[in-house]
Amino acid sequence: MKIIIRDDIPAASSRNQRLAKPVIDLATAPYAILVLRVSLGLLFVAHGGLKVFTFTLPGTAQFFISIGLPGFLAAPVAIAEILGGLLLLAGIYTRWVALVLFPILLVATFKVHGANGWLFSNEGGGWEFPALFAIACIVQFLLGDGAWAIGSIGQRRASN
Amino acid sequence: MSHSSQSASSSIRLDAGTHWICTCGASKNFPHCDGSHKGTAFQPLALELETAKIVEISK
Ligand code: FES
């Protein structure tokens, strides 16, 4: 009589295990995510701040109208950028914040910079930079919090 | 072991806990012991699993 005992790996988690081990260095990955999160956070805060303090909200609204976007979006977009940027910096609801900010960048890519050609140094700014920015948001959404995120402290406590 | 020579093997998923594995080969519910070993020299084997496992047993 012979008995062979194998691990029972559910189909759903086998995919995660296959991906988690060979392709990610788990020792450094959280810091890579942190760098992305802080960069995105700073960029969003800066762009939101620019809309509020430098262009002012009426100025931003005018700019929006000039490129065919509704002017009333100026304040919500500026608030979303500043608030979203701060949440990213703090690492609170990172994934969902990144996902919410993604459409703003899609609009920036296609509506604002789409007509300027792709090259970043074109007049008015080509769309390659907002496109990269948008992709970085999706990447952040897929990655999650990373190191030193306030949002994941509570989670870790809860799971311990 | 002196049980019947036909080679049957079964692969089943067992949950965590204790399972009584038939060693006499007479069980109608192989690989689980069903008490058919009564009157033979065989006793079921206690298999204790801490987590669910795939268990392949051949007679
Ligand atoms: S029935 Fe075979 S050991 Fe119990």
JSON list of C-alpha atoms and ligand atoms in Angstrom, two decimals:
[
{"chain": "A", "resi": 1, "resn": "MET", "atom": "CA", "xyz": [0.00, 0.00, 0.00]},
{"chain": "A", "resi": 2, "resn": "LYS", "atom": "CA", "xyz": [1.26, 3.39, -0.92]},
{"chain": "A", "resi": 3, "resn": "ILE", "atom": "CA", "xyz": [-0.04, 6.80, 0.10]},
{"chain": "A", "resi": 4, "resn": "ILE", "atom": "CA", "xyz": [0.98, 9.98, -1.70]},
{"chain": "A", "resi": 5, "resn": "ILE", "atom": "CA", "xyz": [0.00, 13.26, -0.09]},
{"chain": "A", "resi": 6, "resn": "ARG", "atom": "CA", "xyz": [0.07, 16.40, -2.16]},
{"chain": "A", "resi": 7, "resn": "ASP", "atom": "CA", "xyz": [-0.69, 19.99, -1.35]},
{"chain": "A", "resi": 8, "resn": "ASP", "atom": "CA", "xyz": [-4.17, 20.97, -2.34]},
{"chain": "A", "resi": 9, "resn": "ILE", "atom": "CA", "xyz": [-3.67, 24.20, -4.26]},
{"chain": "A", "resi": 10, "resn": "PRO", "atom": "CA", "xyz": [-6.96, 25.82, -5.21]},
{"chain": "A", "resi": 11, "resn": "ALA", "atom": "CA", "xyz": [-6.98, 26.94, -8.84]},
{"chain": "A", "resi": 12, "resn": "ALA", "atom": "CA", "xyz": [-7.53, 30.57, -7.94]},
{"chain": "A", "resi": 13, "resn": "SER", "atom": "CA", "xyz": [-4.53, 30.98, -5.65]},
{"chain": "A", "resi": 14, "resn": "SER", "atom": "CA", "xyz": [-2.13, 28.97, -7.81]},
{"chain": "A", "resi": 15, "resn": "ARG", "atom": "CA", "xyz": [-2.03, 31.83, -10.28]},
{"chain": "A", "resi": 16, "resn": "ASN", "atom": "CA", "xyz": [-1.06, 34.28, -7.52]},
{"chain": "A", "resi": 17, "resn": "GLN", "atom": "CA", "xyz": [1.64, 32.01, -6.19]},
{"chain": "A", "resi": 18, "resn": "ARG", "atom": "CA", "xyz": [3.11, 31.47, -9.62]},
{"chain": "A", "resi": 19, "resn": "LEU", "atom": "CA", "xyz": [3.27, 35.21, -10.21]},
{"chain": "A", "resi": 20, "resn": "ALA", "atom": "CA", "xyz": [4.36, 36.32, -6.75]},
{"chain": "A", "resi": 21, "resn": "LYS", "atom": "CA", "xyz": [7.50, 34.27, -6.49]},
{"chain": "A", "resi": 22, "resn": "PRO", "atom": "CA", "xyz": [9.65, 34.49, -9.58]},
{"chain": "A", "resi": 23, "resn": "VAL", "atom": "CA", "xyz": [8.79, 37.94, -10.96]},
{"chain": "A", "resi": 24, "resn": "ILE", "atom": "CA", "xyz": [8.93, 40.17, -7.89]},
{"chain": "A", "resi": 25, "resn": "ASP", "atom": "CA", "xyz": [11.69, 40.80, -5.39]},
{"chain": "A", "resi": 26, "resn": "LEU", "atom": "CA", "xyz": [9.49, 41.07, -2.34]},
{"chain": "A", "resi": 27, "resn": "ALA", "atom": "CA", "xyz": [12.25, 42.71, -0.30]},
{"chain": "A", "resi": 28, "resn": "THR", "atom": "CA", "xyz": [12.48, 45.82, -2.50]},
{"chain": "A", "resi": 29, "resn": "ALA", "atom": "CA", "xyz": [9.11, 45.92, -4.29]},
{"chain": "A", "resi": 30, "resn": "PRO", "atom": "CA", "xyz": [7.29, 47.83, -1.50]},
{"chain": "A", "resi": 31, "resn": "TYR", "atom": "CA", "xyz": [9.84, 50.65, -1.82]},
{"chain": "A", "resi": 32, "resn": "ALA", "atom": "CA", "xyz": [9.45, 50.75, -5.60]},
{"chain": "A", "resi": 33, "resn": "ILE", "atom": "CA", "xyz": [5.71, 51.14, -5.05]},
{"chain": "A", "resi": 34, "resn": "LEU", "atom": "CA", "xyz": [6.40, 53.85, -2.45]},
{"chain": "A", "resi": 35, "resn": "VAL", "atom": "CA", "xyz": [8.52, 55.81, -4.95]},
{"chain": "A", "resi": 36, "resn": "LEU", "atom": "CA", "xyz": [5.76, 55.62, -7.54]},
{"chain": "A", "resi": 37, "resn": "ARG", "atom": "CA", "xyz": [3.11, 56.58, -5.00]},
{"chain": "A", "resi": 38, "resn": "VAL", "atom": "CA", "xyz": [5.01, 59.62, -3.71]},
{"chain": "A", "resi": 39, "resn": "SER", "atom": "CA", "xyz": [5.89, 60.78, -7.25]},
{"chain": "A", "resi": 40, "resn": "LEU", "atom": "CA", "xyz": [2.29, 60.54, -8.36]},
{"chain": "A", "resi": 41, "resn": "GLY", "atom": "CA", "xyz": [1.09, 62.23, -5.17]},
{"chain": "A", "resi": 42, "resn": "LEU", "atom": "CA", "xyz": [3.47, 65.16, -5.58]},
{"chain": "A", "resi": 43, "resn": "LEU", "atom": "CA", "xyz": [2.57, 65.57, -9.26]},
{"chain": "A", "resi": 44, "resn": "PHE", "atom": "CA", "xyz": [-1.13, 65.59, -8.51]},
{"chain": "A", "resi": 45, "resn": "VAL", "atom": "CA", "xyz": [-0.83, 68.04, -5.64]},
{"chain": "A", "resi": 46, "resn": "ALA", "atom": "CA", "xyz": [1.36, 70.29, -7.80]},
{"chain": "A", "resi": 47, "resn": "HIS", "atom": "CA", "xyz": [-1.04, 70.21, -10.74]},
{"chain": "A", "resi": 48, "resn": "GLY", "atom": "CA", "xyz": [-4.07, 70.74, -8.54]},
{"chain": "A", "resi": 49, "resn": "GLY", "atom": "CA", "xyz": [-2.30, 73.59, -6.77]},
{"chain": "A", "resi": 50, "resn": "LEU", "atom": "CA", "xyz": [-1.36, 75.13, -10.10]},
{"chain": "A", "resi": 51, "resn": "LYS", "atom": "CA", "xyz": [-5.02, 75.16, -11.11]},
{"chain": "A", "resi": 52, "resn": "VAL", "atom": "CA", "xyz": [-6.12, 76.79, -7.87]},
{"chain": "A", "resi": 53, "resn": "PHE", "atom": "CA", "xyz": [-3.30, 79.21, -7.04]},
{"chain": "A", "resi": 54, "resn": "THR", "atom": "CA", "xyz": [-1.51, 80.07, -10.29]},
{"chain": "A", "resi": 55, "resn": "PHE", "atom": "CA", "xyz": [-4.20, 79.85, -12.97]},
{"chain": "A", "resi": 56, "resn": "THR", "atom": "CA", "xyz": [-6.96, 80.37, -10.38]},
{"chain": "A", "resi": 57, "resn": "LEU", "atom": "CA", "xyz": [-10.20, 78.43, -10.70]},
{"chain": "A", "resi": 58, "resn": "PRO", "atom": "CA", "xyz": [-11.89, 80.91, -13.09]},
{"chain": "A", "resi": 59, "resn": "GLY", "atom": "CA", "xyz": [-8.74, 80.86, -15.23]},
{"chain": "A", "resi": 60, "resn": "THR", "atom": "CA", "xyz": [-8.76, 77.07, -15.25]},
{"chain": "A", "resi": 61, "resn": "ALA", "atom": "CA", "xyz": [-12.44, 77.07, -16.14]},
{"chain": "A", "resi": 62, "resn": "GLN", "atom": "CA", "xyz": [-11.70, 79.38, -19.07]},
{"chain": "A", "resi": 63, "resn": "PHE", "atom": "CA", "xyz": [-8.90, 77.11, -20.20]},
{"chain": "A", "resi": 64, "resn": "PHE", "atom": "CA", "xyz": [-11.23, 74.12, -19.97]},
{"chain": "A", "resi": 65, "resn": "ILE", "atom": "CA", "xyz": [-13.82, 75.88, -22.12]},
{"chain": "A", "resi": 66, "resn": "SER", "atom": "CA", "xyz": [-11.16, 76.90, -24.65]},
{"chain": "A", "resi": 67, "resn": "ILE", "atom": "CA", "xyz": [-10.32, 73.25, -25.29]},
{"chain": "A", "resi": 68, "resn": "GLY", "atom": "CA", "xyz": [-13.96, 72.14, -25.37]},
{"chain": "A", "resi": 69, "resn": "LEU", "atom": "CA", "xyz": [-14.40, 70.89, -21.81]},
{"chain": "A", "resi": 70, "resn": "PRO", "atom": "CA", "xyz": [-17.20, 72.08, -19.52]},
{"chain": "A", "resi": 71, "resn": "GLY", "atom": "CA", "xyz": [-15.94, 74.94, -17.34]},
{"chain": "A", "resi": 72, "resn": "PHE", "atom": "CA", "xyz": [-17.75, 73.77, -14.21]},
{"chain": "A", "resi": 73, "resn": "LEU", "atom": "CA", "xyz": [-15.34, 70.83, -14.06]},
{"chain": "A", "resi": 74, "resn": "ALA", "atom": "CA", "xyz": [-12.44, 73.12, -13.07]},
{"chain": "A", "resi": 75, "resn": "ALA", "atom": "CA", "xyz": [-13.12, 73.08, -9.32]},
{"chain": "A", "resi": 76, "resn": "PRO", "atom": "CA", "xyz": [-13.94, 69.35, -9.00]},
{"chain": "A", "resi": 77, "resn": "VAL", "atom": "CA", "xyz": [-10.85, 68.39, -11.03]},
{"chain": "A", "resi": 78, "resn": "ALA", "atom": "CA", "xyz": [-8.60, 70.68, -8.97]},
{"chain": "A", "resi": 79, "resn": "ILE", "atom": "CA", "xyz": [-10.04, 69.34, -5.71]},
{"chain": "A", "resi": 80, "resn": "ALA", "atom": "CA", "xyz": [-9.75, 65.75, -6.91]},
{"chain": "A", "resi": 81, "resn": "GLU", "atom": "CA", "xyz": [-6.12, 66.32, -7.86]},
{"chain": "A", "resi": 82, "resn": "ILE", "atom": "CA", "xyz": [-5.14, 67.95, -4.57]},
{"chain": "A", "resi": 83, "resn": "LEU", "atom": "CA", "xyz": [-7.13, 65.57, -2.37]},
{"chain": "A", "resi": 84, "resn": "GLY", "atom": "CA", "xyz": [-6.12, 62.55, -4.43]},
{"chain": "A", "resi": 85, "resn": "GLY", "atom": "CA", "xyz": [-2.48, 63.64, -4.37]},
{"chain": "A", "resi": 86, "resn": "LEU", "atom": "CA", "xyz": [-2.53, 64.00, -0.58]},
{"chain": "A", "resi": 87, "resn": "LEU", "atom": "CA", "xyz": [-4.20, 60.61, -0.16]},
{"chain": "A", "resi": 88, "resn": "LEU", "atom": "CA", "xyz": [-1.55, 59.06, -2.41]},
{"chain": "A", "resi": 89, "resn": "LEU", "atom": "CA", "xyz": [1.24, 60.71, -0.42]},
{"chain": "A", "resi": 90, "resn": "ALA", "atom": "CA", "xyz": [-0.27, 59.34, 2.78]},
{"chain": "A", "resi": 91, "resn": "GLY", "atom": "CA", "xyz": [-1.03, 55.99, 1.22]},
{"chain": "A", "resi": 92, "resn": "ILE", "atom": "CA", "xyz": [-4.71, 56.00, 2.12]},
{"chain": "A", "resi": 93, "resn": "TYR", "atom": "CA", "xyz": [-7.02, 54.10, -0.25]},
{"chain": "A", "resi": 94, "resn": "THR", "atom": "CA", "xyz": [-4.11, 54.12, -2.70]},
{"chain": "A", "resi": 95, "resn": "ARG", "atom": "CA", "xyz": [-5.66, 51.77, -5.21]},
{"chain": "A", "resi": 96, "resn": "TRP", "atom": "CA", "xyz": [-9.01, 53.47, -5.42]},
{"chain": "A", "resi": 97, "resn": "VAL", "atom": "CA", "xyz": [-7.53, 56.97, -5.49]},
{"chain": "A", "resi": 98, "resn": "ALA", "atom": "CA", "xyz": [-5.27, 55.97, -8.38]},
{"chain": "A", "resi": 99, "resn": "LEU", "atom": "CA", "xyz": [-8.24, 54.48, -10.21]},
{"chain": "A", "resi": 100, "resn": "VAL", "atom": "CA", "xyz": [-10.35, 57.61, -9.68]},
{"chain": "A", "resi": 101, "resn": "LEU", "atom": "CA", "xyz": [-7.56, 59.90, -10.92]},
{"chain": "A", "resi": 102, "resn": "PHE", "atom": "CA", "xyz": [-7.00, 57.79, -14.05]},
{"chain": "A", "resi": 103, "resn": "PRO", "atom": "CA", "xyz": [-9.92, 59.28, -16.06]},
{"chain": "A", "resi": 104, "resn": "ILE", "atom": "CA", "xyz": [-8.62, 62.81, -15.42]},
{"chain": "A", "resi": 105, "resn": "LEU", "atom": "CA", "xyz": [-5.39, 61.81, -17.11]},
{"chain": "A", "resi": 106, "resn": "LEU", "atom": "CA", "xyz": [-7.22, 60.11, -19.95]},
{"chain": "A", "resi": 107, "resn": "VAL", "atom": "CA", "xyz": [-8.95, 63.42, -20.63]},
{"chain": "A", "resi": 108, "resn": "ALA", "atom": "CA", "xyz": [-5.60, 65.19, -20.32]},
{"chain": "A", "resi": 109, "resn": "THR", "atom": "CA", "xyz": [-4.08, 62.74, -22.78]},
{"chain": "A", "resi": 110, "resn": "PHE", "atom": "CA", "xyz": [-6.76, 62.85, -25.45]},
{"chain": "A", "resi": 111, "resn": "LYS", "atom": "CA", "xyz": [-8.60, 66.16, -25.02]},
{"chain": "A", "resi": 112, "resn": "VAL", "atom": "CA", "xyz": [-5.95, 68.51, -23.68]},
{"chain": "A", "resi": 113, "resn": "HIS", "atom": "CA", "xyz": [-2.75, 67.28, -25.30]},
{"chain": "A", "resi": 114, "resn": "GLY", "atom": "CA", "xyz": [-4.05, 64.96, -28.00]},
{"chain": "A", "resi": 115, "resn": "ALA", "atom": "CA", "xyz": [-3.86, 67.56, -30.76]},
{"chain": "A", "resi": 116, "resn": "ASN", "atom": "CA", "xyz": [-0.27, 68.56, -29.92]},
{"chain": "A", "resi": 117, "resn": "GLY", "atom": "CA", "xyz": [1.33, 65.41, -31.30]},
{"chain": "A", "resi": 118, "resn": "TRP", "atom": "CA", "xyz": [3.03, 62.84, -29.15]},
{"chain": "A", "resi": 119, "resn": "LEU", "atom": "CA", "xyz": [6.42, 64.43, -28.46]},
{"chain": "A", "resi": 120, "resn": "PHE", "atom": "CA", "xyz": [6.59, 65.87, -24.96]},
{"chain": "A", "resi": 121, "resn": "SER", "atom": "CA", "xyz": [8.56, 68.96, -26.08]},
{"chain": "A", "resi": 122, "resn": "ASN", "atom": "CA", "xyz": [6.01, 69.95, -28.75]},
{"chain": "A", "resi": 123, "resn": "GLU", "atom": "CA", "xyz": [4.25, 73.27, -28.38]},
{"chain": "A", "resi": 124, "resn": "GLY", "atom": "CA", "xyz": [1.57, 72.96, -25.69]},
{"chain": "A", "resi": 125, "resn": "GLY", "atom": "CA", "xyz": [3.05, 69.61, -24.65]},
{"chain": "A", "resi": 126, "resn": "GLY", "atom": "CA", "xyz": [2.58, 66.38, -26.58]},
{"chain": "A", "resi": 127, "resn": "TRP", "atom": "CA", "xyz": [0.45, 63.61, -25.16]},
{"chain": "A", "resi": 128, "resn": "GLU", "atom": "CA", "xyz": [3.24, 61.21, -24.24]},
{"chain": "A", "resi": 129, "resn": "PHE", "atom": "CA", "xyz": [3.66, 62.66, -20.76]},
{"chain": "A", "resi": 130, "resn": "PRO", "atom": "CA", "xyz": [-0.02, 62.56, -19.69]},
{"chain": "A", "resi": 131, "resn": "ALA", "atom": "CA", "xyz": [-0.26, 59.10, -21.28]},
{"chain": "A", "resi": 132, "resn": "LEU", "atom": "CA", "xyz": [2.67, 57.87, -19.18]},
{"chain": "A", "resi": 133, "resn": "PHE", "atom": "CA", "xyz": [1.12, 59.58, -16.17]},
{"chain": "A", "resi": 134, "resn": "ALA", "atom": "CA", "xyz": [-2.18, 57.77, -16.83]},
{"chain": "A", "resi": 135, "resn": "ILE", "atom": "CA", "xyz": [-0.43, 54.42, -17.16]},
{"chain": "A", "resi": 136, "resn": "ALA", "atom": "CA", "xyz": [1.46, 55.10, -13.93]},
{"chain": "A", "resi": 137, "resn": "CYS", "atom": "CA", "xyz": [-1.94, 55.50, -12.23]},
{"chain": "A", "resi": 138, "resn": "ILE", "atom": "CA", "xyz": [-3.11, 52.12, -13.49]},
{"chain": "A", "resi": 139, "resn": "VAL", "atom": "CA", "xyz": [0.20, 50.61, -12.37]},
{"chain": "A", "resi": 140, "resn": "GLN", "atom": "CA", "xyz": [-0.32, 52.15, -8.93]},
{"chain": "A", "resi": 141, "resn": "PHE", "atom": "CA", "xyz": [-3.85, 50.72, -8.86]},
{"chain": "A", "resi": 142, "resn": "LEU", "atom": "CA", "xyz": [-2.50, 47.25, -9.61]},
{"chain": "A", "resi": 143, "resn": "LEU", "atom": "CA", "xyz": [0.35, 47.55, -7.09]},
{"chain": "A", "resi": 144, "resn": "GLY", "atom": "CA", "xyz": [-1.51, 48.91, -4.08]},
{"chain": "A", "resi": 145, "resn": "ASP", "atom": "CA", "xyz": [-0.05, 50.74, -1.08]},
{"chain": "A", "resi": 146, "resn": "GLY", "atom": "CA", "xyz": [3.63, 49.84, -0.95]},
{"chain": "A", "resi": 147, "resn": "ALA", "atom": "CA", "xyz": [5.87, 50.72, 1.99]},
{"chain": "A", "resi": 148, "resn": "TRP", "atom": "CA", "xyz": [5.04, 53.30, 4.66]},
{"chain": "A", "resi": 149, "resn": "ALA", "atom": "CA", "xyz": [1.40, 53.74, 3.76]},
{"chain": "A", "resi": 150, "resn": "ILE", "atom": "CA", "xyz": [-0.87, 54.98, 6.52]},
{"chain": "A", "resi": 151, "resn": "GLY", "atom": "CA", "xyz": [-3.78, 53.10, 4.97]},
{"chain": "A", "resi": 152, "resn": "SER", "atom": "CA", "xyz": [-2.18, 49.68, 5.31]},
{"chain": "A", "resi": 153, "resn": "ILE", "atom": "CA", "xyz": [-1.20, 50.08, 8.97]},
{"chain": "A", "resi": 154, "resn": "GLY", "atom": "CA", "xyz": [-4.77, 49.52, 10.10]},
{"chain": "A", "resi": 155, "resn": "GLN", "atom": "CA", "xyz": [-5.15, 46.57, 7.77]},
{"chain": "A", "resi": 156, "resn": "ARG", "atom": "CA", "xyz": [-2.01, 44.92, 9.10]},
{"chain": "A", "resi": 157, "resn": "ARG", "atom": "CA", "xyz": [-3.22, 45.40, 12.65]},
{"chain": "A", "resi": 158, "resn": "ALA", "atom": "CA", "xyz": [-6.57, 43.90, 11.76]},
{"chain": "A", "resi": 159, "resn": "SER", "atom": "CA", "xyz": [-5.04, 40.82, 10.14]},
{"chain": "A", "resi": 160, "resn": "ASN", "atom": "CA", "xyz": [-2.65, 40.14, 13.02]},
{"chain": "B", "resi": 1, "resn": "MET", "atom": "CA", "xyz": [0.61, -6.96, 2.80]},
{"chain": "B", "resi": 2, "resn": "SER", "atom": "CA", "xyz": [-1.47, -9.88, 1.85]},
{"chain": "B", "resi": 3, "resn": "HIS", "atom": "CA", "xyz": [-4.54, -8.21, 0.54]},
{"chain": "B", "resi": 4, "resn": "SER", "atom": "CA", "xyz": [-5.90, -8.81, -2.92]},
{"chain": "B", "resi": 5, "resn": "SER", "atom": "CA", "xyz": [-3.48, -8.24, -5.76]},
{"chain": "B", "resi": 6, "resn": "GLN", "atom": "CA", "xyz": [-5.67, -6.07, -7.98]},
{"chain": "B", "resi": 7, "resn": "SER", "atom": "CA", "xyz": [-4.12, -2.62, -8.10]},
{"chain": "B", "resi": 8, "resn": "ALA", "atom": "CA", "xyz": [-6.67, 0.07, -7.43]},
{"chain": "B", "resi": 9, "resn": "SER", "atom": "CA", "xyz": [-5.65, 3.62, -6.82]},
{"chain": "B", "resi": 10, "resn": "SER", "atom": "CA", "xyz": [-7.77, 6.59, -5.96]},
{"chain": "B", "resi": 11, "resn": "SER", "atom": "CA", "xyz": [-6.92, 10.24, -5.71]},
{"chain": "B", "resi": 12, "resn": "ILE", "atom": "CA", "xyz": [-9.17, 12.23, -3.43]},
{"chain": "B", "resi": 13, "resn": "ARG", "atom": "CA", "xyz": [-9.17, 15.54, -1.67]},
{"chain": "B", "resi": 14, "resn": "LEU", "atom": "CA", "xyz": [-9.31, 15.19, 2.08]},
{"chain": "B", "resi": 15, "resn": "ASP", "atom": "CA", "xyz": [-10.12, 18.04, 4.44]},
{"chain": "B", "resi": 16, "resn": "ALA", "atom": "CA", "xyz": [-8.11, 18.80, 7.52]},
{"chain": "B", "resi": 17, "resn": "GLY", "atom": "CA", "xyz": [-8.84, 16.35, 10.31]},
{"chain": "B", "resi": 18, "resn": "THR", "atom": "CA", "xyz": [-8.46, 12.65, 10.99]},
{"chain": "B", "resi": 19, "resn": "HIS", "atom": "CA", "xyz": [-9.30, 10.12, 8.30]},
{"chain": "B", "resi": 20, "resn": "TRP", "atom": "CA", "xyz": [-9.45, 6.37, 8.73]},
{"chain": "B", "resi": 21, "resn": "ILE", "atom": "CA", "xyz": [-7.75, 4.76, 5.78]},
{"chain": "B", "resi": 22, "resn": "CYS", "atom": "CA", "xyz": [-8.60, 1.16, 4.98]},
{"chain": "B", "resi": 23, "resn": "THR", "atom": "CA", "xyz": [-5.58, -1.14, 5.04]},
{"chain": "B", "resi": 24, "resn": "CYS", "atom": "CA", "xyz": [-7.36, -4.43, 4.65]},
{"chain": "B", "resi": 25, "resn": "GLY", "atom": "CA", "xyz": [-8.60, -3.73, 1.15]},
{"chain": "B", "resi": 26, "resn": "ALA", "atom": "CA", "xyz": [-12.08, -5.01, 1.89]},
{"chain": "B", "resi": 27, "resn": "SER", "atom": "CA", "xyz": [-13.76, -1.67, 2.34]},
{"chain": "B", "resi": 28, "resn": "LYS", "atom": "CA", "xyz": [-16.63, -0.99, -0.03]},
{"chain": "B", "resi": 29, "resn": "ASN", "atom": "CA", "xyz": [-15.77, 2.66, 0.42]},
{"chain": "B", "resi": 30, "resn": "PHE", "atom": "CA", "xyz": [-12.03, 2.53, -0.27]},
{"chain": "B", "resi": 31, "resn": "PRO", "atom": "CA", "xyz": [-9.85, 4.38, 0.68]},
{"chain": "B", "resi": 32, "resn": "HIS", "atom": "CA", "xyz": [-12.04, 4.99, 3.70]},
{"chain": "B", "resi": 33, "resn": "CYS", "atom": "CA", "xyz": [-12.38, 2.24, 6.26]},
{"chain": "B", "resi": 34, "resn": "ASP", "atom": "CA", "xyz": [-15.99, 1.03, 6.49]},
{"chain": "B", "resi": 35, "resn": "GLY", "atom": "CA", "xyz": [-15.49, -1.59, 9.16]},
{"chain": "B", "resi": 36, "resn": "SER", "atom": "CA", "xyz": [-15.12, -4.51, 6.74]},
{"chain": "B", "resi": 37, "resn": "HIS", "atom": "CA", "xyz": [-11.77, -5.35, 8.34]},
{"chain": "B", "resi": 38, "resn": "LYS", "atom": "CA", "xyz": [-13.64, -7.05, 11.18]},
{"chain": "B", "resi": 39, "resn": "GLY", "atom": "CA", "xyz": [-12.30, -10.55, 11.55]},
{"chain": "B", "resi": 40, "resn": "THR", "atom": "CA", "xyz": [-9.04, -9.81, 9.74]},
{"chain": "B", "resi": 41, "resn": "ALA", "atom": "CA", "xyz": [-5.72, -8.86, 11.26]},
{"chain": "B", "resi": 42, "resn": "PHE", "atom": "CA", "xyz": [-5.91, -5.39, 9.74]},
{"chain": "B", "resi": 43, "resn": "GLN", "atom": "CA", "xyz": [-6.65, -2.14, 11.47]},
{"chain": "B", "resi": 44, "resn": "PRO", "atom": "CA", "xyz": [-7.37, 1.11, 9.67]},
{"chain": "B", "resi": 45, "resn": "LEU", "atom": "CA", "xyz": [-4.66, 3.71, 9.47]},
{"chain": "B", "resi": 46, "resn": "ALA", "atom": "CA", "xyz": [-5.35, 7.03, 11.14]},
{"chain": "B", "resi": 47, "resn": "LEU", "atom": "CA", "xyz": [-4.32, 9.79, 8.77]},
{"chain": "B", "resi": 48, "resn": "GLU", "atom": "CA", "xyz": [-4.21, 13.17, 10.43]},
{"chain": "B", "resi": 49, "resn": "LEU", "atom": "CA", "xyz": [-4.12, 16.17, 8.11]},
{"chain": "B", "resi": 50, "resn": "GLU", "atom": "CA", "xyz": [-3.45, 19.67, 9.39]},
{"chain": "B", "resi": 51, "resn": "THR", "atom": "CA", "xyz": [-4.59, 21.22, 6.13]},
{"chain": "B", "resi": 52, "resn": "ALA", "atom": "CA", "xyz": [-6.64, 19.89, 3.22]},
{"chain": "B", "resi": 53, "resn": "LYS", "atom": "CA", "xyz": [-4.52, 17.69, 0.96]},
{"chain": "B", "resi": 54, "resn": "ILE", "atom": "CA", "xyz": [-4.83, 15.70, -2.21]},
{"chain": "B", "resi": 55, "resn": "VAL", "atom": "CA", "xyz": [-4.26, 12.09, -1.18]},
{"chain": "B", "resi": 56, "resn": "GLU", "atom": "CA", "xyz": [-3.50, 9.36, -3.67]},
{"chain": "B", "resi": 57, "resn": "ILE", "atom": "CA", "xyz": [-3.77, 5.87, -2.31]},
{"chain": "B", "resi": 58, "resn": "SER", "atom": "CA", "xyz": [-2.96, 2.71, -4.19]},
{"chain": "B", "resi": 59, "resn": "LYS", "atom": "CA", "xyz": [-3.65, -0.70, -2.72]},
{"chain": "C", "resi": 1, "resn": "FES", "atom": "S1", "xyz": [-12.40, -1.71, 6.15]},
{"chain": "C", "resi": 1, "resn": "FES", "atom": "FE1", "xyz": [-10.35, -2.10, 5.61]},
{"chain": "C", "resi": 1, "resn": "FES", "atom": "S2", "xyz": [-9.34, -1.44, 7.37]},
{"chain": "C", "resi": 1, "resn": "FES", "atom": "FE2", "xyz": [-11.36, -1.11, 7.92]}
]
